[in-house]
Amino acid sequence: MSKRIAIAIASLLVSVAVAAAVGFSSASSAASSTEGLQLDGTWMVTVTRVNPPPGVAPTFKSLLSYARGGVMIETSNTGTTRRGPALGQWERIGNDLFATSMWLFRFDPATGVSLGTQEIDRTMRLSADGESFTAVAVIHFFDPDGHLVGDALHATEAGTRLAINRNPDQP
């Protein structure tokens, strides 16, 4: 009987330790995303390519959404290739400074055949009021087998946080 009690107590202690570790990990993740200015939310971004390929417009619009915990989603109005949405990660690297990396699939607009992937790495600085940002980005292209293709492209970005506009006709 005492052996069963010892096993039960040991199991309970392990469960408490695991729960505490998970809670501490969640709390520290939440704390790291709540210190300083907030990136969480959706942003309208104007992207300006520094070195666009021939025949490609230098600017386009992008919608970026950042969630607590470091997840991001992006889509844009670029029309040069068909592409999927970009998915990625973000992290705070200073009070008003963030690093992000996102990836997307690219497709030939005429045939739909996969052209590979694109990686976009960015450093963002939020304004003092946290309602806008500026960023610099480096873009790399990879073929379907994951091999780097061509030279990196560079871009600057200016983003504005989207506001919630309450419906004046709400009941």
GROMACS .gro file of C-alpha atoms in nm:
model
  171
    1MET     CA    1   0.000   0.000   0.000
    2SER     CA    2   0.277   0.248   0.084
    3LYS     CA    3   0.442   0.172  -0.252
    4ARG     CA    4   0.119   0.273  -0.431
    5ILE     CA    5   0.099   0.595  -0.228
    6ALA     CA    6   0.463   0.674  -0.309
    7ILE     CA    7   0.400   0.616  -0.681
    8ALA     CA    8   0.085   0.830  -0.668
    9ILE     CA    9   0.270   1.110  -0.488
   10ALA     CA   10   0.560   1.088  -0.732
   11SER     CA   11   0.317   1.099  -1.027
   12LEU     CA   12   0.141   1.398  -0.875
   13LEU     CA   13   0.472   1.580  -0.822
   14VAL     CA   14   0.578   1.512  -1.181
   15SER     CA   15   0.240   1.639  -1.307
   16VAL     CA   16   0.270   1.956  -1.098
   17ALA     CA   17   0.628   2.011  -1.219
   18VAL     CA   18   0.525   1.968  -1.584
   19ALA     CA   19   0.225   2.201  -1.540
   20ALA     CA   20   0.445   2.459  -1.370
   21ALA     CA   21   0.704   2.438  -1.647
   22VAL     CA   22   0.438   2.478  -1.916
   23GLY     CA   23   0.281   2.767  -1.725
   24PHE     CA   24   0.619   2.936  -1.680
   25SER     CA   25   0.700   2.891  -2.049
   26SER     CA   26   0.362   3.038  -2.150
   27ALA     CA   27   0.399   3.323  -1.903
   28SER     CA   28   0.748   3.409  -2.027
   29SER     CA   29   0.630   3.399  -2.390
   30ALA     CA   30   0.338   3.624  -2.306
   31ALA     CA   31   0.566   3.857  -2.111
   32SER     CA   32   0.813   3.882  -2.397
   33SER     CA   33   0.537   3.982  -2.637
   34THR     CA   34   0.387   4.238  -2.395
   35GLU     CA   35   0.702   4.427  -2.298
   36GLY     CA   36   0.743   4.759  -2.475
   37LEU     CA   37   0.549   4.847  -2.788
   38GLN     CA   38   0.302   4.596  -2.935
   39LEU     CA   39   0.334   4.441  -3.280
   40ASP     CA   40   0.019   4.227  -3.247
   41GLY     CA   41  -0.248   4.326  -3.498
   42THR     CA   42  -0.296   4.383  -3.870
   43TRP     CA   43  -0.101   4.636  -4.073
   44MET     CA   44  -0.135   4.792  -4.420
   45VAL     CA   45   0.214   4.812  -4.565
   46THR     CA   46   0.364   4.986  -4.865
   47VAL     CA   47   0.665   4.787  -4.989
   48THR     CA   48   0.922   4.959  -5.210
   49ARG     CA   49   1.165   4.735  -5.391
   50VAL     CA   50   1.513   4.887  -5.388
   51ASN     CA   51   1.634   4.677  -5.682
   52PRO     CA   52   1.326   4.547  -5.865
   53PRO     CA   53   1.373   4.306  -6.155
   54PRO     CA   54   1.318   4.458  -6.501
   55GLY     CA   55   0.952   4.517  -6.577
   56VAL     CA   56   0.842   4.479  -6.213
   57ALA     CA   57   0.672   4.771  -6.039
   58PRO     CA   58   0.886   4.910  -5.755
   59THR     CA   59   0.599   4.939  -5.506
   60PHE     CA   60   0.308   4.722  -5.393
   61LYS     CA   61   0.076   4.679  -5.095
   62SER     CA   62   0.089   4.407  -4.834
   63LEU     CA   63  -0.134   4.309  -4.542
   64LEU     CA   64   0.056   4.170  -4.244
   65SER     CA   65  -0.103   4.016  -3.935
   66TYR     CA   66   0.095   3.943  -3.619
   67ALA     CA   67  -0.035   3.728  -3.333
   68ARG     CA   68   0.098   3.693  -2.980
   69GLY     CA   69   0.348   3.414  -2.950
   70GLY     CA   70   0.533   3.496  -3.270
   71VAL     CA   71   0.307   3.385  -3.559
   72MET     CA   72   0.253   3.602  -3.865
   73ILE     CA   73   0.051   3.583  -4.188
   74GLU     CA   74   0.091   3.802  -4.496
   75THR     CA   75  -0.068   3.851  -4.835
   76SER     CA   76  -0.002   4.113  -5.102
   77ASN     CA   77  -0.129   4.260  -5.426
   78THR     CA   78   0.182   4.175  -5.630
   79GLY     CA   79   0.082   4.058  -5.974
   80THR     CA   80   0.416   3.944  -6.115
   81THR     CA   81   0.371   3.579  -6.011
   82ARG     CA   82   0.096   3.381  -5.850
   83ARG     CA   83   0.178   3.316  -5.491
   84GLY     CA   84   0.031   3.173  -5.179
   85PRO     CA   85  -0.001   3.359  -4.854
   86ALA     CA   86   0.319   3.399  -4.656
   87LEU     CA   87   0.349   3.237  -4.315
   88GLY     CA   88   0.621   3.314  -4.068
   89GLN     CA   89   0.756   3.400  -3.728
   90TRP     CA   90   0.840   3.720  -3.545
   91GLU     CA   91   1.027   3.812  -3.232
   92ARG     CA   92   1.102   4.122  -3.031
   93ILE     CA   93   1.472   4.218  -3.043
   94GLY     CA   94   1.435   4.553  -2.862
   95ASN     CA   95   1.164   4.773  -2.712
   96ASP     CA   96   1.057   4.904  -3.053
   97LEU     CA   97   1.254   4.664  -3.276
   98PHE     CA   98   1.133   4.331  -3.423
   99ALA     CA   99   1.276   4.065  -3.653
  100THR     CA  100   1.053   3.858  -3.882
  101SER     CA  101   1.100   3.578  -4.132
  102MET     CA  102   0.827   3.453  -4.363
  103TRP     CA  103   0.799   3.206  -4.648
  104LEU     CA  104   0.560   3.167  -4.940
  105PHE     CA  105   0.512   2.941  -5.240
  106ARG     CA  106   0.548   3.092  -5.589
  107PHE     CA  107   0.382   2.969  -5.910
  108ASP     CA  108   0.419   3.047  -6.280
  109PRO     CA  109   0.117   3.267  -6.364
  110ALA     CA  110   0.076   3.109  -6.710
  111THR     CA  111   0.102   2.741  -6.618
  112GLY     CA  112   0.050   2.722  -6.242
  113VAL     CA  113   0.370   2.516  -6.211
  114SER     CA  114   0.562   2.564  -5.887
  115LEU     CA  115   0.856   2.802  -5.913
  116GLY     CA  116   0.968   2.725  -5.558
  117THR     CA  117   0.961   2.938  -5.248
  118GLN     CA  118   1.049   3.287  -5.138
  119GLU     CA  119   1.191   3.390  -4.800
  120ILE     CA  120   1.156   3.743  -4.668
  121ASP     CA  121   1.362   3.849  -4.366
  122ARG     CA  122   1.282   4.187  -4.217
  123THR     CA  123   1.383   4.418  -3.933
  124MET     CA  124   1.104   4.651  -3.819
  125ARG     CA  125   1.106   4.960  -3.598
  126LEU     CA  126   0.776   5.072  -3.445
  127SER     CA  127   0.699   5.441  -3.403
  128ALA     CA  128   0.682   5.587  -3.051
  129ASP     CA  129   0.300   5.560  -3.051
  130GLY     CA  130   0.308   5.200  -3.185
  131GLU     CA  131   0.072   5.285  -3.473
  132SER     CA  132   0.322   5.272  -3.761
  133PHE     CA  133   0.652   5.111  -3.852
  134THR     CA  134   0.939   5.126  -4.097
  135ALA     CA  135   1.134   4.821  -4.204
  136VAL     CA  136   1.410   4.691  -4.426
  137ALA     CA  137   1.379   4.352  -4.591
  138VAL     CA  138   1.594   4.104  -4.780
  139ILE     CA  139   1.420   3.863  -5.018
  140HIS     CA  140   1.565   3.531  -5.138
  141PHE     CA  141   1.418   3.300  -5.402
  142PHE     CA  142   1.453   2.921  -5.403
  143ASP     CA  143   1.372   2.671  -5.677
  144PRO     CA  144   1.138   2.375  -5.610
  145ASP     CA  145   1.438   2.172  -5.484
  146GLY     CA  146   1.531   2.441  -5.231
  147HIS     CA  147   1.836   2.581  -5.414
  148LEU     CA  148   1.897   2.956  -5.400
  149VAL     CA  149   1.809   3.127  -5.729
  150GLY     CA  150   1.950   3.464  -5.835
  151ASP     CA  151   2.059   3.759  -5.628
  152ALA     CA  152   1.878   3.881  -5.319
  153LEU     CA  153   1.630   4.163  -5.358
  154HIS     CA  154   1.601   4.443  -5.103
  155ALA     CA  155   1.304   4.650  -4.998
  156THR     CA  156   1.198   4.921  -4.758
  157GLU     CA  157   0.856   4.915  -4.595
  158ALA     CA  158   0.623   5.159  -4.424
  159GLY     CA  159   0.327   5.018  -4.233
  160THR     CA  160   0.023   5.158  -4.055
  161ARG     CA  161  -0.180   4.966  -3.800
  162LEU     CA  162  -0.537   4.906  -3.914
  163ALA     CA  163  -0.795   5.048  -3.675
  164ILE     CA  164  -1.127   4.900  -3.579
  165ASN     CA  165  -1.400   5.121  -3.719
  166ARG     CA  166  -1.713   5.054  -3.519
  167ASN     CA  167  -2.030   5.012  -3.721
  168PRO     CA  168  -2.245   5.320  -3.654
  169ASP     CA  169  -2.557   5.115  -3.742
  170GLN     CA  170  -2.497   4.854  -3.476
  171PRO     CA  171  -2.806   4.763  -3.270
   0.00000   0.00000   0.00000
